[in-house]
Coordinates of N, CA and C in Angstrom, one line a residue:
X1331 N 11.0 30.0 -21.8 CA 10.5 30.7 -20.6 C 9.2 30.2 -20.2
X1332 N 8.3 29.8 -21.2 CA 7.0 29.2 -20.8 C 7.2 27.9 -20.1
X1333 N 8.2 27.1 -20.5 CA 8.4 25.8 -19.8 C 8.8 26.0 -18.4
X1334 N 9.6 27.0 -18.1 CA 10.0 27.2 -16.7 C 8.8 27.7 -15.9
X1335 N 8.0 28.5 -16.4 CA 6.8 29.0 -15.7 C 5.8 27.8 -15.5
X1336 N 5.6 27.0 -16.5 CA 4.7 25.8 -16.4 C 5.3 24.8 -15.4
X1337 N 6.6 24.6 -15.4 CA 7.2 23.7 -14.5 C 7.0 24.2 -13.0
X1338 N 7.2 25.5 -12.9 CA 7.1 26.1 -11.5 C 5.6 26.0 -11.0
X1339 N 4.6 26.2 -11.9 CA 3.2 26.0 -11.5 C 2.9 24.6 -11.1
X1340 N 3.4 23.6 -12.0 CA 3.2 22.2 -11.7 C 3.8 21.8 -10.3
X1341 N 5.0 22.2 -10.1 CA 5.7 21.9 -8.8 C 5.0 22.5 -7.6
X1342 N 4.5 23.8 -7.8 CA 3.8 24.5 -6.8 C 2.5 23.7 -6.4
X1343 N 1.8 23.2 -7.4 CA 0.6 22.5 -7.2 C 0.9 21.2 -6.5
X1344 N 1.9 20.5 -6.9 CA 2.2 19.2 -6.3 C 2.6 19.3 -4.8
X1345 N 3.4 20.3 -4.5 CA 3.8 20.5 -3.1 C 2.7 21.0 -2.2
X1346 N 1.8 21.8 -2.8 CA 0.6 22.3 -2.0 C -0.4 21.2 -1.8
X1347 N -0.4 20.1 -2.5 CA -1.3 19.1 -2.4 C -0.8 17.9 -1.5
X1348 N 0.3 18.1 -0.8 CA 0.8 17.1 0.0 C -0.2 16.7 1.1
X1349 N -0.2 15.4 1.5 CA -1.2 15.0 2.4 C -0.8 15.5 3.8
X1350 N -1.9 15.7 4.6 CA -1.7 16.2 5.9 C -1.5 15.0 6.9
X1351 N -0.8 15.3 7.9 CA -0.5 14.2 8.9 C -1.7 14.0 9.7
X1352 N -2.0 12.7 10.1 CA -3.1 12.3 10.8 C -2.9 12.5 12.3
X1353 N -2.3 13.6 12.7 CA -2.0 13.8 14.1 C -3.2 14.3 14.9
X1354 N -3.3 13.8 16.1 CA -4.4 14.3 17.0 C -3.7 14.8 18.3
X1355 N -4.4 15.7 18.9 CA -3.8 16.4 20.1 C -3.7 15.4 21.2
X1356 N -2.8 15.7 22.1 CA -2.6 14.9 23.3 C -3.8 14.9 24.3
X1357 N -4.7 15.9 24.1 CA -5.8 16.0 25.0 C -7.1 15.3 24.3
X1358 N -6.9 14.7 23.2 CA -8.1 14.0 22.5 C -8.7 13.0 23.5
X1359 N -10.0 12.9 23.6 CA -10.6 11.9 24.5 C -10.2 10.4 24.3
X1360 N -9.8 10.1 23.1 CA -9.5 8.7 22.8 C -8.3 8.2 23.6
X1361 N -7.4 9.1 23.9 CA -6.2 8.8 24.8 C -6.6 8.3 26.2
X1362 N -7.5 9.1 26.8 CA -8.0 8.7 28.2 C -8.8 7.5 28.1
X1363 N -9.6 7.3 27.1 CA -10.5 6.1 27.0 C -9.6 4.8 26.9
X1364 N -8.6 4.8 26.0 CA -7.7 3.7 25.9 C -6.9 3.4 27.1
X1365 N -6.3 4.5 27.7 CA -5.5 4.3 28.9 C -6.3 3.9 30.1
X1366 N -7.6 4.1 30.1 CA -8.4 3.7 31.2 C -8.6 2.1 31.2
X1367 N -8.4 1.5 30.1 CA -8.6 0.1 29.9 C -9.9 -0.3 30.5
X1368 N -10.9 0.4 30.1 CA -12.3 0.2 30.5 C -13.2 0.6 29.3
X1369 N -13.3 -0.3 28.3 CA -14.1 0.0 27.1 C -14.6 -1.3 26.5
X1370 N -15.6 -1.1 25.7 CA -16.3 -2.2 25.1 C -16.4 -2.0 23.6
X1371 N -16.1 -3.0 22.8 CA -16.2 -3.0 21.3 C -17.5 -3.7 21.0
X1372 N -18.3 -3.1 20.1 CA -19.5 -3.8 19.5 C -19.3 -3.8 18.0
X1373 N -19.5 -5.0 17.5 CA -19.3 -5.2 16.0 C -20.6 -4.9 15.3
X1374 N -20.5 -4.3 14.1 CA -21.6 -4.0 13.2 C -21.5 -5.0 12.0
X1375 N -20.3 -5.4 11.7 CA -20.0 -6.2 10.5 C -19.0 -7.3 10.8
X1376 N -19.1 -8.4 10.2 CA -18.2 -9.5 10.3 C -17.7 -9.8 8.9
X1377 N -16.4 -10.0 8.8 CA -15.8 -10.4 7.5 C -15.0 -11.7 7.6
X1378 N -15.7 -12.8 7.4 CA -15.0 -14.1 7.5 C -14.1 -14.3 6.3
X1379 N -13.2 -15.3 6.4 CA -12.4 -15.7 5.3 C -13.3 -16.5 4.3
X1380 N -13.3 -16.1 3.1 CA -14.1 -16.7 2.0 C -13.4 -17.9 1.5
X1381 N -14.2 -19.0 1.6 CA -13.7 -20.3 1.2 C -14.8 -21.0 0.3
X1382 N -14.5 -22.1 -0.3 CA -15.5 -22.8 -1.1 C -16.7 -23.2 -0.3
X1383 N -16.5 -23.7 0.9 CA -17.6 -24.0 1.8 C -18.4 -22.8 2.1
X1384 N -17.8 -21.7 2.4 CA -18.6 -20.5 2.7 C -19.4 -20.0 1.4
X1385 N -18.8 -20.2 0.3 CA -19.5 -19.8 -1.0 C -20.8 -20.7 -1.1
X1386 N -20.6 -22.0 -0.8 CA -21.8 -22.9 -0.8 C -22.9 -22.5 0.1
X1387 N -22.5 -22.0 1.3 CA -23.5 -21.5 2.2 C -24.2 -20.2 1.6
X1388 N -23.4 -19.3 1.0 CA -24.0 -18.1 0.5 C -25.0 -18.5 -0.7
X1389 N -24.6 -19.5 -1.5 CA -25.4 -19.9 -2.6 C -26.7 -20.5 -2.2
X1390 N -26.8 -21.1 -1.0 CA -28.0 -21.7 -0.4 C -28.9 -20.7 0.2
X1391 N -28.5 -19.4 0.3 CA -29.3 -18.4 0.9 C -29.3 -18.3 2.4
X1392 N -28.3 -18.8 3.1 CA -28.3 -18.9 4.5 C -27.6 -17.7 5.2
X1393 N -27.2 -16.7 4.5 CA -26.6 -15.5 5.1 C -27.7 -14.5 5.3
X1394 N -27.6 -13.6 6.3 CA -28.6 -12.6 6.6 C -28.9 -11.6 5.4
X1395 N -30.1 -11.1 5.4 CA -30.4 -10.1 4.3 C -29.4 -8.9 4.4
X1396 N -29.0 -8.3 3.3 CA -28.2 -7.2 3.2 C -26.7 -7.5 3.4
X1397 N -26.4 -8.8 3.4 CA -25.0 -9.3 3.6 C -24.5 -10.0 2.4
X1398 N -23.2 -10.1 2.3 CA -22.5 -11.0 1.3 C -21.7 -11.9 2.1
X1399 N -21.2 -13.0 1.5 CA -20.4 -13.9 2.3 C -19.1 -13.3 2.9
X1400 N -18.6 -12.3 2.3 CA -17.4 -11.6 2.8 C -17.7 -10.5 3.7
X1401 N -18.9 -10.1 3.9 CA -19.3 -9.0 4.8 C -20.7 -9.2 5.3
X1402 N -20.8 -9.7 6.6 CA -22.1 -10.1 7.2 C -22.5 -9.0 8.1
X1403 N -23.8 -8.5 8.0 CA -24.3 -7.5 8.8 C -24.7 -8.1 10.1
X1404 N -24.3 -7.5 11.2 CA -24.6 -8.1 12.6 C -25.6 -7.3 13.3
X1405 N -26.4 -6.5 12.6 CA -27.5 -5.7 13.2 C -28.4 -6.6 13.9
X1406 N -28.8 -6.3 15.2 CA -29.7 -7.2 15.9 C -29.0 -8.4 16.5
X1407 N -27.7 -8.6 16.4 CA -27.0 -9.7 16.9 C -26.1 -9.2 18.0
X1408 N -26.5 -9.4 19.3 CA -25.7 -8.9 20.4 C -24.3 -9.5 20.4
X1409 N -23.3 -8.7 20.6 CA -21.9 -9.1 20.6 C -21.1 -8.1 21.4
X1410 N -19.9 -8.5 21.8 CA -19.0 -7.6 22.5 C -17.6 -8.1 22.6
X1411 N -16.7 -7.2 22.8 CA -15.3 -7.5 23.3 C -15.0 -6.4 24.3
X1412 N -14.9 -6.8 25.5 CA -14.6 -5.9 26.6 C -13.2 -5.9 27.1
X1413 N -12.6 -4.8 27.4 CA -11.3 -4.7 28.0 C -11.6 -3.9 29.4
X1414 N -11.4 -4.6 30.5 CA -11.6 -4.0 31.8 C -10.5 -4.3 32.7
X1415 N -9.7 -3.3 33.0 CA -8.5 -3.5 33.9 C -7.5 -4.5 33.2
X1416 N -7.1 -5.5 33.9 CA -6.2 -6.4 33.3 C -6.9 -7.6 32.6
X1417 N -8.2 -7.6 32.5 CA -9.0 -8.7 31.9 C -9.6 -8.3 30.6
X1418 N -9.9 -9.4 29.8 CA -10.7 -9.2 28.6 C -11.8 -10.2 28.6
X1419 N -12.9 -9.9 27.9 CA -14.0 -10.8 27.7 C -14.6 -10.6 26.4
X1420 N -15.0 -11.7 25.7 CA -15.6 -11.5 24.4 C -16.7 -12.6 24.2
X1421 N -17.7 -12.2 23.4 CA -18.7 -13.0 22.9 C -19.1 -12.5 21.5
X1422 N -18.4 -12.9 20.5 CA -18.6 -12.5 19.1 C -19.1 -13.7 18.2
X1423 N -20.0 -13.4 17.3 CA -20.4 -14.5 16.4 C -19.3 -14.9 15.5
X1424 N -19.3 -16.2 15.2 CA -18.2 -16.7 14.3 C -18.8 -17.3 13.0
X1425 N -18.3 -16.8 11.9 CA -18.7 -17.4 10.6 C -17.4 -17.9 9.9
X1426 N -17.4 -19.1 9.6 CA -16.1 -19.7 9.0 C -16.1 -21.2 9.2
X1427 N -14.9 -21.7 8.9 CA -14.7 -23.1 9.0 C -13.8 -23.5 10.2
X1428 N -14.2 -24.6 10.8 CA -13.4 -25.2 11.8 C -12.4 -26.2 11.1
X1429 N -11.1 -26.1 11.5 CA -10.1 -26.9 10.9 C -10.0 -28.3 11.5
X1430 N -10.3 -28.4 12.8 CA -10.2 -29.6 13.5 C -11.5 -29.8 14.3
X1431 N -11.8 -31.1 14.7 CA -13.0 -31.4 15.4 C -13.1 -30.6 16.7
X1432 N -14.3 -30.2 17.0 CA -14.5 -29.3 18.2 C -14.8 -30.0 19.4
X1433 N -15.5 -31.2 19.3 CA -15.9 -31.9 20.5 C -17.2 -31.2 21.1
X1434 N -17.8 -31.9 22.1 CA -19.0 -31.5 22.8 C -18.7 -30.3 23.7
X1435 N -19.5 -29.3 23.7 CA -19.4 -28.2 24.6 C -18.4 -27.1 24.1
X1436 N -17.9 -27.3 22.8 CA -17.1 -26.3 22.3 C -17.9 -25.0 21.9
X1437 N -17.3 -23.9 22.1 CA -17.9 -22.6 21.8 C -18.1 -22.5 20.3
X1438 N -19.3 -22.0 19.9 CA -19.6 -21.9 18.5 C -19.1 -20.5 18.0
X1439 N -19.1 -19.5 18.9 CA -18.6 -18.2 18.5 C -17.2 -18.0 19.1
X1440 N -16.8 -16.7 19.1 CA -15.5 -16.3 19.7 C -15.9 -16.0 21.2
X1441 N -15.6 -16.9 22.1 CA -15.9 -16.7 23.5 C -14.7 -16.9 24.4
X1442 N -14.4 -15.9 25.1 CA -13.3 -16.0 26.1 C -13.5 -15.0 27.2
X1443 N -12.9 -15.3 28.4 CA -13.0 -14.4 29.5 C -11.8 -14.7 30.4
X1444 N -10.9 -13.7 30.7 CA -9.8 -13.9 31.5 C -8.7 -12.9 31.3
X1445 N -7.6 -13.2 31.8 CA -6.4 -12.3 31.7 C -5.6 -12.7 30.5
X1446 N -5.4 -11.8 29.6 CA -4.7 -12.1 28.3 C -3.2 -12.2 28.5
X1447 N -2.6 -12.9 27.6 CA -1.1 -12.9 27.6 C -0.6 -11.9 26.6
X1448 N 0.6 -11.4 26.8 CA 1.2 -10.5 25.8 C 0.4 -9.3 25.4
X1449 N -0.4 -8.7 26.3 CA -1.2 -7.6 26.0 C -0.3 -6.4 25.7
X1450 N -0.5 -5.8 24.6 CA 0.4 -4.7 24.1 C -0.5 -3.6 23.5
X1451 N -0.3 -2.4 23.9 CA -1.1 -1.2 23.5 C -0.1 -0.1 23.0
X1452 N -0.2 0.3 21.7 CA 0.6 1.3 21.2 C -0.2 2.3 20.4
X1453 N 0.4 3.5 20.3 CA -0.2 4.6 19.5 C 0.7 5.0 18.4
X1454 N 0.2 4.9 17.2 CA 1.0 5.3 16.0 C 0.7 6.7 15.7
X1455 N 1.6 7.6 15.9 CA 1.3 9.1 15.7 C 1.2 9.4 14.2
X1456 N 1.9 8.6 13.3 CA 1.8 8.9 11.9 C 0.4 8.5 11.3
X1457 N -0.1 7.4 11.8 CA -1.4 6.9 11.3 C -2.6 7.4 12.2
X1458 N -2.3 7.9 13.4 CA -3.3 8.5 14.2 C -4.2 7.4 14.8
X1459 N -3.7 6.2 15.2 CA -4.5 5.1 15.7 C -3.8 4.4 16.8
X1460 N -4.6 3.7 17.6 CA -4.1 2.8 18.6 C -4.1 1.4 18.1
X1461 N -3.2 0.6 18.5 CA -3.2 -0.8 18.2 C -3.1 -1.6 19.5
X1462 N -4.0 -2.5 19.7 CA -4.0 -3.3 20.9 C -3.9 -4.8 20.4
X1463 N -3.0 -5.5 21.0 CA -2.9 -7.0 20.6 C -2.7 -7.8 21.9
X1464 N -3.3 -9.0 21.8 CA -3.1 -9.9 22.9 C -3.4 -11.3 22.5
X1465 N -3.0 -12.3 23.3 CA -3.4 -13.7 23.1 C -4.2 -14.1 24.3
X1466 N -5.1 -15.0 24.1 CA -5.9 -15.6 25.2 C -6.4 -17.0 24.8
X1467 N -6.5 -17.9 25.7 CA -6.9 -19.3 25.4 C -8.2 -19.6 26.2
X1468 N -9.0 -20.5 25.7 CA -10.1 -21.1 26.5 C -9.9 -22.6 26.3
X1469 N -10.9 -23.4 26.7 CA -10.7 -24.8 26.8 C -10.7 -25.4 25.4
X1470 N -11.1 -24.7 24.3 CA -11.1 -25.3 23.0 C -10.3 -24.6 21.9
X1471 N -9.8 -23.4 22.2 CA -9.1 -22.7 21.2 C -8.1 -21.7 21.8
X1472 N -7.2 -21.2 21.0 CA -6.3 -20.1 21.3 C -6.6 -19.0 20.4
X1473 N -6.7 -17.7 20.9 CA -7.1 -16.6 20.1 C -5.9 -15.6 20.1
X1474 N -5.6 -15.1 18.9 CA -4.7 -13.9 18.8 C -5.6 -12.8 18.3
X1475 N -5.7 -11.7 19.1 CA -6.6 -10.6 18.8 C -5.7 -9.3 18.5
X1476 N -6.1 -8.6 17.4 CA -5.5 -7.4 17.0 C -6.6 -6.4 16.8
X1477 N -6.5 -5.3 17.6 CA -7.5 -4.2 17.5 C -6.8 -3.0 16.9
X1478 N -7.5 -2.3 16.0 CA -7.1 -1.0 15.5 C -8.2 0.0 15.8
X1479 N -7.8 1.0 16.7 CA -8.8 1.9 17.2 C -8.4 3.3 16.7
X1480 N -9.4 4.0 16.1 CA -9.2 5.3 15.5 C -9.8 6.4 16.4
X1481 N -9.4 7.7 16.3 CA -9.9 8.7 17.1 C -11.4 8.9 17.1
X1482 N -12.1 8.5 16.0 CA -13.5 8.5 15.9 C -14.2 7.4 16.7
X1483 N -13.4 6.5 17.3 CA -13.8 5.3 18.0 C -14.2 4.2 17.1
X1484 N -14.1 4.4 15.8 CA -14.3 3.2 14.9 C -13.2 2.3 15.1
X1485 N -13.5 1.0 15.0 CA -12.5 0.0 15.4 C -12.6 -1.2 14.5
X1486 N -11.5 -1.8 14.2 CA -11.5 -3.1 13.5 C -10.8 -4.1 14.4
X1487 N -11.4 -5.3 14.5 CA -10.8 -6.4 15.3 C -10.6 -7.6 14.4
X1488 N -9.3 -8.0 14.4 CA -9.0 -9.2 13.6 C -8.7 -10.3 14.6
X1489 N -9.3 -11.5 14.4 CA -9.1 -12.6 15.4 C -8.5 -13.8 14.6
X1490 N -7.4 -14.3 15.0 CA -6.8 -15.5 14.4 C -6.9 -16.6 15.4
X1491 N -7.3 -17.8 15.0 CA -7.6 -18.9 15.9 C -6.7 -20.1 15.5
X1492 N -6.4 -20.9 16.5 CA -5.7 -22.2 16.2 C -6.5 -23.2 15.4
X1493 N -7.8 -23.3 15.7 CA -8.5 -24.4 15.1 C -9.6 -24.0 14.1
X1494 N -9.7 -22.7 13.8 CA -10.7 -22.2 12.9 C -10.0 -21.1 12.0
X1495 N -10.7 -20.8 10.9 CA -10.2 -19.7 10.0 C -10.3 -18.4 10.7
X1496 N -9.5 -17.4 10.3 CA -9.5 -16.1 10.9 C -10.7 -15.3 10.5
X1497 N -11.1 -14.3 11.2 CA -12.2 -13.4 10.9 C -11.9 -12.0 11.4
X1498 N -12.5 -11.1 10.7 CA -12.3 -9.6 11.1 C -13.7 -9.0 11.3
X1499 N -13.7 -8.1 12.3 CA -15.0 -7.4 12.7 C -14.8 -5.9 12.5
X1500 N -15.8 -5.2 12.2 CA -15.8 -3.7 12.2 C -16.9 -3.2 13.1
X1501 N -16.6 -2.2 13.8 CA -17.6 -1.6 14.7 C -17.0 -0.4 15.4
X1502 N -17.4 -0.2 16.7 CA -16.9 0.9 17.5 C -16.7 0.6 18.9
X1503 N -16.0 1.4 19.6 CA -15.8 1.2 21.1 C -16.5 2.3 21.8
X1504 N -16.9 2.0 23.0 CA -17.5 3.0 24.0 C -16.9 2.7 25.3
X1505 N -17.0 3.6 26.2 CA -16.5 3.5 27.6 C -17.5 2.5 28.3
X1506 N -16.9 1.7 29.2 CA -17.7 0.8 30.0 C -18.3 1.6 31.2
X1507 N -19.5 1.3 31.6 CA -20.0 2.0 32.8 C -19.3 1.5 34.0
X1508 N -19.0 2.3 35.0 CA -18.2 2.0 36.1 C -18.9 0.9 37.0
X1509 N -20.2 0.8 36.9 CA -20.9 -0.2 37.8 C -21.2 -1.5 37.1
X1510 N -20.7 -1.7 35.9 CA -21.0 -2.9 35.1 C -20.4 -4.1 35.8
X1511 N -21.2 -5.2 35.7 CA -20.7 -6.5 36.2 C -19.9 -7.2 35.1
X1512 N -18.7 -7.5 35.4 CA -17.9 -8.2 34.5 C -18.3 -9.6 34.4

């Protein structure tokens, strides 16, 4: 009889501790912000791919204070990724390795401005987040961008490039002012 009661108590505890669904209401402000397609991401941290060359840079003391080679603090470093209407624009710092020669005039950071290809925006009700992905090219590289946006406006942006190692950024999004110059 004691084992039946103990089993019942254990099962009751297990079922009562089930995880809650990350659902947000249909009226949450994040829905209107994302559907407006008028917002700006600002990165607080950059997470480059760690390679032997990047470790050499870290060992020489060339990374900012408070940073590690796998997580670089971007405080005081102006940067953005803007979505405005059918266009996107970015100027994000890049830390990593170039796989092929860049040539003169090549962007040192992640820099693009234009109309993206394959722009896709979805909301995952189970995870409670938006996912935005798109491709865009400039004169020296092709970028595949994947954004994960949470109801708190915290955002991660992963950028894969044709000629350089991939990099990930962490930060937040805010609404663009309506009178901003693109």
